[in-house]
Short mmCIF file of C-alpha atoms and ligand atoms in Angstrom, two decimals:
data_model
loop_
_atom_site.label_atom_id
_atom_site.label_comp_id
_atom_site.label_asym_id
_atom_site.label_seq_id
_atom_site.Cartn_x
_atom_site.Cartn_y
_atom_site.Cartn_z
CA MET A 1 3.40 -28.97 5.03
CA SER A 2 4.46 -25.49 5.83
CA GLY A 3 3.13 -22.64 7.74
CA HIS A 4 1.84 -20.69 4.74
CA ASP A 5 0.26 -23.40 2.67
CA GLY A 6 -2.17 -21.79 0.15
CA ALA A 7 -1.55 -18.25 1.72
CA VAL A 8 -1.51 -15.19 -0.53
CA LEU A 9 0.90 -12.30 0.19
CA ALA A 10 -0.31 -8.96 -1.00
CA LEU A 11 2.01 -5.87 -1.11
CA SER A 12 0.06 -2.62 -0.65
CA GLY A 13 -0.07 1.16 -0.14
CA GLY A 14 -3.12 2.98 0.85
CA ILE A 15 -6.29 3.67 -1.15
CA GLY A 16 -5.77 1.80 -4.60
CA GLY A 17 -4.03 -1.25 -2.96
CA ALA A 18 -6.63 -1.44 -0.18
CA LYS A 19 -9.38 -2.09 -2.72
CA LEU A 20 -7.71 -5.15 -4.07
CA ALA A 21 -6.83 -6.19 -0.50
CA LEU A 22 -10.46 -5.92 0.42
CA GLY A 23 -11.42 -8.07 -2.70
CA LEU A 24 -8.79 -10.74 -1.63
CA SER A 25 -10.01 -10.68 1.94
CA ARG A 26 -13.56 -11.49 0.64
CA VAL A 27 -12.55 -14.46 -1.55
CA LEU A 28 -10.01 -16.00 0.61
CA PRO A 29 -10.32 -17.58 4.06
CA PRO A 30 -8.98 -14.81 6.42
CA GLU A 31 -6.02 -16.87 7.64
CA ARG A 32 -4.82 -17.34 4.09
CA LEU A 33 -4.24 -13.43 3.52
CA ILE A 34 -1.21 -11.59 4.42
CA VAL A 35 -1.07 -7.89 3.56
CA VAL A 36 2.22 -6.19 3.89
CA ALA A 37 1.75 -2.38 4.17
CA ASN A 38 3.98 0.43 3.05
CA THR A 39 5.10 2.46 6.11
CA GLY A 40 7.15 5.05 4.13
CA ASP A 41 4.32 7.46 4.61
CA ASP A 42 4.39 7.18 8.34
CA PHE A 43 5.29 10.29 10.13
CA GLU A 44 4.96 12.16 13.46
CA HIS A 45 2.41 14.89 13.54
CA LEU A 46 1.34 16.92 16.63
CA GLY A 47 3.29 14.50 18.73
CA LEU A 48 1.22 11.42 17.27
CA ALA A 49 2.55 8.34 15.38
CA ILE A 50 0.54 8.34 12.06
CA SER A 51 0.50 5.21 9.73
CA PRO A 52 -1.70 6.12 6.96
CA ASP A 53 -1.38 3.13 4.74
CA LEU A 54 -1.83 0.77 7.70
CA ASP A 55 -4.85 2.59 8.84
CA THR A 56 -6.38 2.75 5.41
CA LEU A 57 -5.91 -0.99 5.11
CA MET A 58 -7.21 -1.62 8.49
CA TYR A 59 -10.36 0.55 8.05
CA THR A 60 -10.99 -0.78 4.63
CA LEU A 61 -10.83 -4.47 5.82
CA ALA A 62 -12.90 -3.73 8.76
CA GLY A 63 -15.58 -2.00 6.76
CA LEU A 64 -14.94 1.32 8.53
CA SER A 65 -13.22 3.39 5.67
CA ASP A 66 -14.78 6.49 4.19
CA PRO A 67 -15.91 5.52 0.67
CA GLU A 68 -15.40 9.03 -0.85
CA ARG A 69 -11.98 10.02 0.52
CA GLY A 70 -10.52 6.51 0.75
CA TRP A 71 -8.50 7.48 3.86
CA GLY A 72 -9.93 7.90 7.41
CA ARG A 73 -13.11 6.61 8.90
CA ARG A 74 -16.70 6.70 7.57
CA GLU A 75 -19.30 8.83 9.37
CA GLU A 76 -16.38 10.78 10.86
CA THR A 77 -16.78 13.96 12.93
CA TRP A 78 -14.25 16.80 12.99
CA THR A 79 -14.70 18.48 16.41
CA PHE A 80 -10.98 18.04 17.31
CA MET A 81 -9.88 19.81 14.07
CA ALA A 82 -12.29 22.62 14.54
CA ALA A 83 -11.12 23.08 18.20
CA LEU A 84 -7.49 22.85 17.05
CA ALA A 85 -8.05 25.55 14.38
CA ALA A 86 -9.63 27.85 16.93
CA LEU A 87 -6.46 27.53 19.09
CA GLY A 88 -4.18 28.30 16.08
CA GLY A 89 -3.02 24.79 15.64
CA GLU A 90 -1.76 23.11 12.48
CA THR A 91 -4.75 21.91 10.44
CA TRP A 92 -3.25 21.00 6.94
CA PHE A 93 -3.34 17.31 7.97
CA GLN A 94 -6.97 16.30 8.72
CA LEU A 95 -7.48 14.08 11.80
CA GLY A 96 -11.07 13.04 12.41
CA ASP A 97 -12.26 12.39 15.95
CA GLY A 98 -12.59 8.56 15.49
CA ASP A 99 -9.32 8.41 13.49
CA LEU A 100 -7.62 10.35 16.23
CA ALA A 101 -8.24 7.48 18.73
CA SER A 102 -5.95 5.06 16.45
CA HIS A 103 -3.12 7.63 16.46
CA VAL A 104 -3.33 8.42 20.19
CA GLU A 105 -3.46 4.67 21.15
CA ARG A 106 -0.57 3.77 18.84
CA THR A 107 1.54 6.57 20.06
CA HIS A 108 0.88 5.61 23.63
CA ARG A 109 1.71 1.94 23.04
CA ARG A 110 4.82 2.82 21.01
CA ALA A 111 6.03 4.96 23.87
CA ALA A 112 5.49 1.90 26.18
CA GLY A 113 7.70 -0.17 24.01
CA GLU A 114 5.35 -2.03 21.81
CA THR A 115 6.30 -2.65 18.17
CA LEU A 116 4.19 -1.14 15.32
CA SER A 117 3.36 -4.70 14.07
CA HIS A 118 2.18 -5.84 17.43
CA ILE A 119 -0.03 -2.79 17.88
CA THR A 120 -1.45 -3.36 14.31
CA ASP A 121 -2.24 -6.96 15.06
CA ASP A 122 -4.11 -6.09 18.16
CA PHE A 123 -6.01 -3.31 16.53
CA CYS A 124 -6.88 -5.60 13.69
CA ARG A 125 -8.18 -8.24 16.17
CA ARG A 126 -10.22 -5.83 18.00
CA LEU A 127 -11.80 -4.62 14.76
CA GLY A 128 -12.72 -8.05 13.60
CA ILE A 129 -10.21 -8.38 10.80
CA GLY A 130 -9.24 -12.00 10.01
CA ALA A 131 -6.50 -11.35 7.51
CA HIS A 132 -3.00 -10.51 8.76
CA ILE A 133 -1.99 -6.97 8.02
CA LEU A 134 1.78 -6.40 8.60
CA PRO A 135 3.84 -3.22 8.48
CA MET A 136 6.70 -3.88 5.98
CA SER A 137 9.15 -3.19 8.83
CA ASP A 138 8.96 -2.27 12.52
CA ASP A 139 11.90 0.02 11.82
CA ARG A 140 11.56 3.58 10.68
CA VAL A 141 11.52 4.29 6.94
CA ALA A 142 10.65 7.74 5.63
CA THR A 143 9.83 8.51 1.90
CA ARG A 144 11.09 11.71 0.72
CA VAL A 145 10.76 13.50 -2.64
CA ARG A 146 13.34 15.83 -4.41
CA THR A 147 11.55 18.95 -5.86
CA PRO A 148 12.63 22.40 -7.04
CA VAL A 149 12.10 23.62 -3.49
CA GLY A 150 14.32 20.99 -2.10
CA TRP A 151 13.94 17.48 -0.59
CA LEU A 152 10.40 17.26 1.07
CA ASP A 153 9.08 14.88 3.65
CA PHE A 154 6.30 12.76 2.13
CA GLN A 155 3.16 14.14 3.78
CA ASP A 156 4.46 17.70 3.27
CA TYR A 157 4.69 17.01 -0.46
CA PHE A 158 1.55 14.89 -0.65
CA VAL A 159 -0.99 16.61 1.64
CA ARG A 160 0.31 20.00 2.49
CA ARG A 161 1.50 20.88 -1.03
CA ARG A 162 -1.09 18.67 -2.70
CA CYS A 163 1.66 16.99 -4.83
CA ALA A 164 2.13 20.27 -6.77
CA PRO A 165 5.98 20.52 -6.71
CA GLU A 166 7.67 18.68 -9.60
CA VAL A 167 9.38 15.31 -8.42
CA SER A 168 12.90 14.63 -9.84
CA GLU A 169 13.89 11.79 -7.39
CA LEU A 170 12.71 9.71 -4.53
CA ALA A 171 14.42 8.44 -1.35
CA TYR A 172 13.48 6.02 1.29
CA ASP A 173 15.45 7.15 4.41
CA GLY A 174 16.32 4.36 6.73
CA ALA A 175 15.25 1.58 4.32
CA ALA A 176 18.82 0.26 3.88
CA GLN A 177 19.09 -0.25 7.65
CA ALA A 178 15.50 -1.38 8.28
CA ARG A 179 14.76 -5.05 8.75
CA PRO A 180 11.73 -6.31 6.81
CA HIS A 181 9.20 -7.78 8.95
CA PRO A 182 10.20 -11.39 9.84
CA GLY A 183 6.79 -12.58 8.91
CA PHE A 184 6.96 -10.99 5.53
CA MET A 185 10.29 -12.72 4.78
CA ALA A 186 9.13 -16.08 6.14
CA ALA A 187 6.08 -16.13 3.90
CA LEU A 188 8.26 -15.27 0.87
CA ALA A 189 10.53 -18.06 1.68
CA ASP A 190 7.80 -20.70 2.19
CA ALA A 191 7.33 -23.22 -0.57
CA GLY A 192 3.64 -23.50 0.23
CA LEU A 193 2.94 -19.76 -0.56
CA ARG A 194 0.12 -19.52 -3.27
CA ALA A 195 0.86 -16.12 -4.76
CA VAL A 196 2.52 -12.76 -4.20
CA ILE A 197 0.34 -9.89 -5.43
CA ILE A 198 1.69 -6.38 -5.96
CA CYS A 199 -1.54 -4.34 -5.62
CA PRO A 200 -2.21 -1.50 -8.01
CA SER A 201 -0.50 1.01 -5.71
CA ASN A 202 1.80 3.79 -6.77
CA PRO A 203 5.04 1.97 -7.83
CA TYR A 204 7.46 4.82 -6.59
CA LEU A 205 5.51 5.94 -3.44
CA SER A 206 3.96 2.76 -2.15
CA VAL A 207 5.71 -0.28 -3.62
CA ASP A 208 9.37 0.89 -3.95
CA PRO A 209 9.74 1.52 -0.19
CA ILE A 210 8.83 -2.10 0.45
CA LEU A 211 11.27 -3.25 -2.29
CA ALA A 212 13.99 -1.06 -0.87
CA LEU A 213 14.21 -3.08 2.38
CA PRO A 214 17.30 -5.37 2.44
CA GLY A 215 16.69 -8.71 1.01
CA VAL A 216 13.16 -8.13 -0.35
CA ARG A 217 14.12 -7.94 -3.95
CA ALA A 218 16.17 -11.13 -3.72
CA ALA A 219 13.58 -12.87 -1.76
CA LEU A 220 10.83 -12.02 -4.41
CA ALA A 221 13.11 -13.16 -7.20
CA ALA A 222 13.79 -16.55 -5.38
CA CYS A 223 10.10 -16.87 -4.27
CA ALA A 224 8.49 -20.26 -5.47
CA ALA A 225 5.11 -18.67 -5.81
CA PRO A 226 4.08 -16.64 -8.76
CA VAL A 227 4.56 -12.89 -8.41
CA ILE A 228 1.86 -10.90 -10.08
CA ALA A 229 1.51 -7.09 -10.23
CA VAL A 230 -1.79 -5.27 -11.12
CA SER A 231 -1.31 -1.99 -13.14
CA PRO A 232 -2.19 1.19 -11.40
CA ILE A 233 -2.40 2.76 -14.98
CA ILE A 234 -5.38 2.38 -17.22
CA GLY A 235 -5.48 3.89 -20.63
CA GLY A 236 -2.51 6.22 -19.93
CA ARG A 237 -4.19 7.63 -16.68
CA ALA A 238 -3.75 6.87 -13.06
CA VAL A 239 -6.87 5.52 -11.41
CA LYS A 240 -6.31 7.82 -8.37
CA GLY A 241 -3.50 10.01 -6.97
CA PRO A 242 -0.38 11.42 -8.45
CA THR A 243 1.14 8.39 -10.25
CA ALA A 244 0.61 9.71 -13.75
CA LYS A 245 1.94 13.20 -12.84
CA MET A 246 4.90 11.66 -11.21
CA MET A 247 5.80 9.36 -14.06
CA ARG A 248 5.76 12.27 -16.42
CA GLU A 249 8.05 14.35 -14.13
CA LEU A 250 10.35 11.31 -14.00
CA GLY A 251 10.61 11.31 -17.68
CA LEU A 252 8.61 8.09 -18.12
CA PRO A 253 5.75 7.44 -20.39
CA VAL A 254 2.38 7.23 -18.66
CA THR A 255 1.73 3.64 -19.66
CA ALA A 256 0.90 0.24 -18.10
CA ALA A 257 4.02 -1.07 -19.89
CA ALA A 258 6.36 1.49 -18.24
CA VAL A 259 4.96 0.34 -14.86
CA ALA A 260 5.70 -3.27 -15.97
CA GLN A 261 9.16 -2.29 -16.91
CA HIS A 262 9.62 -0.95 -13.54
CA TYR A 263 8.99 -4.34 -12.10
CA ASP A 264 11.29 -6.07 -14.60
CA GLY A 265 13.02 -9.09 -12.98
CA LEU A 266 10.58 -9.28 -10.00
CA VAL A 267 7.25 -10.05 -11.59
CA ASP A 268 6.14 -13.10 -13.48
CA LEU A 269 2.80 -11.74 -14.72
CA PHE A 270 1.56 -8.15 -15.10
CA VAL A 271 -2.25 -7.57 -15.14
CA VAL A 272 -3.64 -4.72 -17.37
CA ASP A 273 -7.10 -3.63 -18.13
CA HIS A 274 -9.15 -5.06 -20.86
CA SER A 275 -9.18 -1.73 -22.56
CA GLU A 276 -5.40 -1.63 -23.15
CA GLY A 277 -3.82 -2.52 -26.50
CA GLU A 278 -1.48 -5.46 -27.00
CA ILE A 279 1.50 -5.21 -24.64
CA THR A 280 4.49 -7.47 -25.06
CA LEU A 281 7.25 -7.47 -22.54
CA PRO A 282 10.53 -9.38 -22.81
CA ASN A 283 10.65 -10.72 -19.24
CA MET A 284 6.96 -11.15 -18.08
CA ARG A 285 3.67 -12.30 -19.30
CA VAL A 286 0.72 -9.91 -19.56
CA SER A 287 -2.86 -10.80 -18.85
CA LYS A 288 -6.04 -8.74 -19.05
CA ALA A 289 -8.80 -8.30 -16.40
CA ALA A 290 -11.31 -5.56 -15.45
CA ILE A 291 -8.93 -3.61 -13.20
CA LEU A 292 -11.05 -0.54 -12.46
CA MET A 293 -12.51 -1.37 -9.02
CA THR A 294 -15.57 0.81 -8.51
CA THR A 295 -17.84 -1.59 -6.70
CA LEU A 296 -17.36 -4.29 -4.12
CA ALA A 297 -18.16 -6.91 -6.85
CA ASP A 298 -15.31 -5.33 -8.98
CA ARG A 299 -12.86 -5.79 -6.20
CA GLU A 300 -13.93 -9.44 -5.62
CA ALA A 301 -13.95 -10.23 -9.37
CA LEU A 302 -10.36 -8.73 -9.74
CA ALA A 303 -9.14 -10.77 -6.75
CA LYS A 304 -10.60 -14.00 -8.18
CA ALA A 305 -9.17 -13.23 -11.64
CA VAL A 306 -5.62 -12.64 -10.12
CA LEU A 307 -5.77 -15.88 -8.03
CA THR A 308 -6.84 -17.85 -11.13
CA PHE A 309 -3.83 -16.38 -13.07
CA ALA A 310 -1.59 -17.29 -10.18
CA ASP A 311 -2.96 -20.98 -9.93
CA GLU A 312 -2.45 -21.31 -13.80
CA LEU A 313 1.18 -20.13 -13.52
CA ARG A 314 1.78 -22.46 -10.52
CA ALA A 315 0.22 -25.41 -12.30
CA GLU A 316 2.38 -24.64 -15.38
CA SER A 317 5.60 -24.42 -13.42
CA ARG A 318 4.90 -27.90 -12.02
CA THR A 319 4.48 -29.66 -15.35
N1 FO1 B 401 -4.80 12.72 2.75
C1 FO1 B 401 -5.18 14.05 2.38
O1 FO1 B 401 -5.06 14.23 1.15
N2 FO1 B 401 -5.37 14.97 3.34
C2 FO1 B 401 -5.43 14.69 4.63
O2 FO1 B 401 -5.78 15.68 5.45
C3 FO1 B 401 -5.13 13.46 5.07
C4 FO1 B 401 -5.23 13.09 6.46
C5 FO1 B 401 -5.09 11.71 6.86
C6 FO1 B 401 -5.19 11.32 8.09
C7 FO1 B 401 -4.98 10.03 8.47
C8 FO1 B 401 -4.56 9.13 7.59
O3 FO1 B 401 -4.44 7.80 8.02
C9 FO1 B 401 -4.45 9.45 6.23
C10 FO1 B 401 -4.70 10.75 5.87
N3 FO1 B 401 -4.59 11.18 4.56
C11 FO1 B 401 -4.82 12.52 4.21
C12 FO1 B 401 -4.22 10.15 3.53
C13 FO1 B 401 -2.71 9.99 3.44
O4 FO1 B 401 -1.89 10.96 3.84
C14 FO1 B 401 -2.27 9.51 1.97
O5 FO1 B 401 -3.36 9.03 1.33
C15 FO1 B 401 -1.34 8.41 2.06
O6 FO1 B 401 -0.25 8.59 2.87
C16 FO1 B 401 -0.97 8.06 0.65
O7 FO1 B 401 -1.07 6.55 0.55
#
């Protein structure tokens, strides 16, 4: 017996990853799901500690997320933003009134010395989330992008400039010194782990910051559980966000196969959409599923399909 018997570890960014995390949370007993969130998008804004991917996961799993935007809370009001605009404050990053409470309380607790993971744990418990949402690290990591106008902080690039500048390089400042969360590493090292699932998040913006933490690549490679990634690309297009644009700018073909190549050496099985043609890859298997998650039923069905693939791989490796 071990602490993570039958547990599933999902690596996720914000919106796209949270959809599969929600599916997993609905088909697994809550204590069997650990979601490790990218925190490379985190930044300080208006004096507040903002953790967009953690909050997107938290609101999604709590049933509080806005279904249209994907980020922030549903039925949000914007009195704070309107009042801030009237005072000449910065309004390029939208903070809804309800969402603001998360940032204010997180900032307050951080200043009092609590870790990001402890705060996240407590928020999740209070919001009735049974799954374990973990920041990839309690240490600061900041994703930055190199563009013709220079190196930009992530949210400056993503929200203020709407991903318009061409990206030639990415950096994850602080990642080499950051310690991956001990709960994350313990799960990876546990022989009882059922599967590691890399959610269909942006590989460069959301997954690579997690992989950049010391020891994570080696732990994934050594992990006893099958490691499965779900493609964020369907038919040469990104389901959402700047993944396709960024791949073009980085000189990569916008294909599911190119994403699979990106995970070469880490992933046992890559899941693409049924609509894709045949993909053969030297070092990993490819399986097909319906990976476009429009409805809640789609999210649950994909979660079940991925778990079935994982169990088949595990059964095979034991024979
Ligand atoms: N994304 C936007 O495109 N515009 C915003 O004004 C914005 C505000 C925002 C506030 C809180 C939060 O948790 C997320 C927010 N996001 C916003 C989303 C976020 O910046 C990105 O989706 C992620 O960082 C990418 O995963």
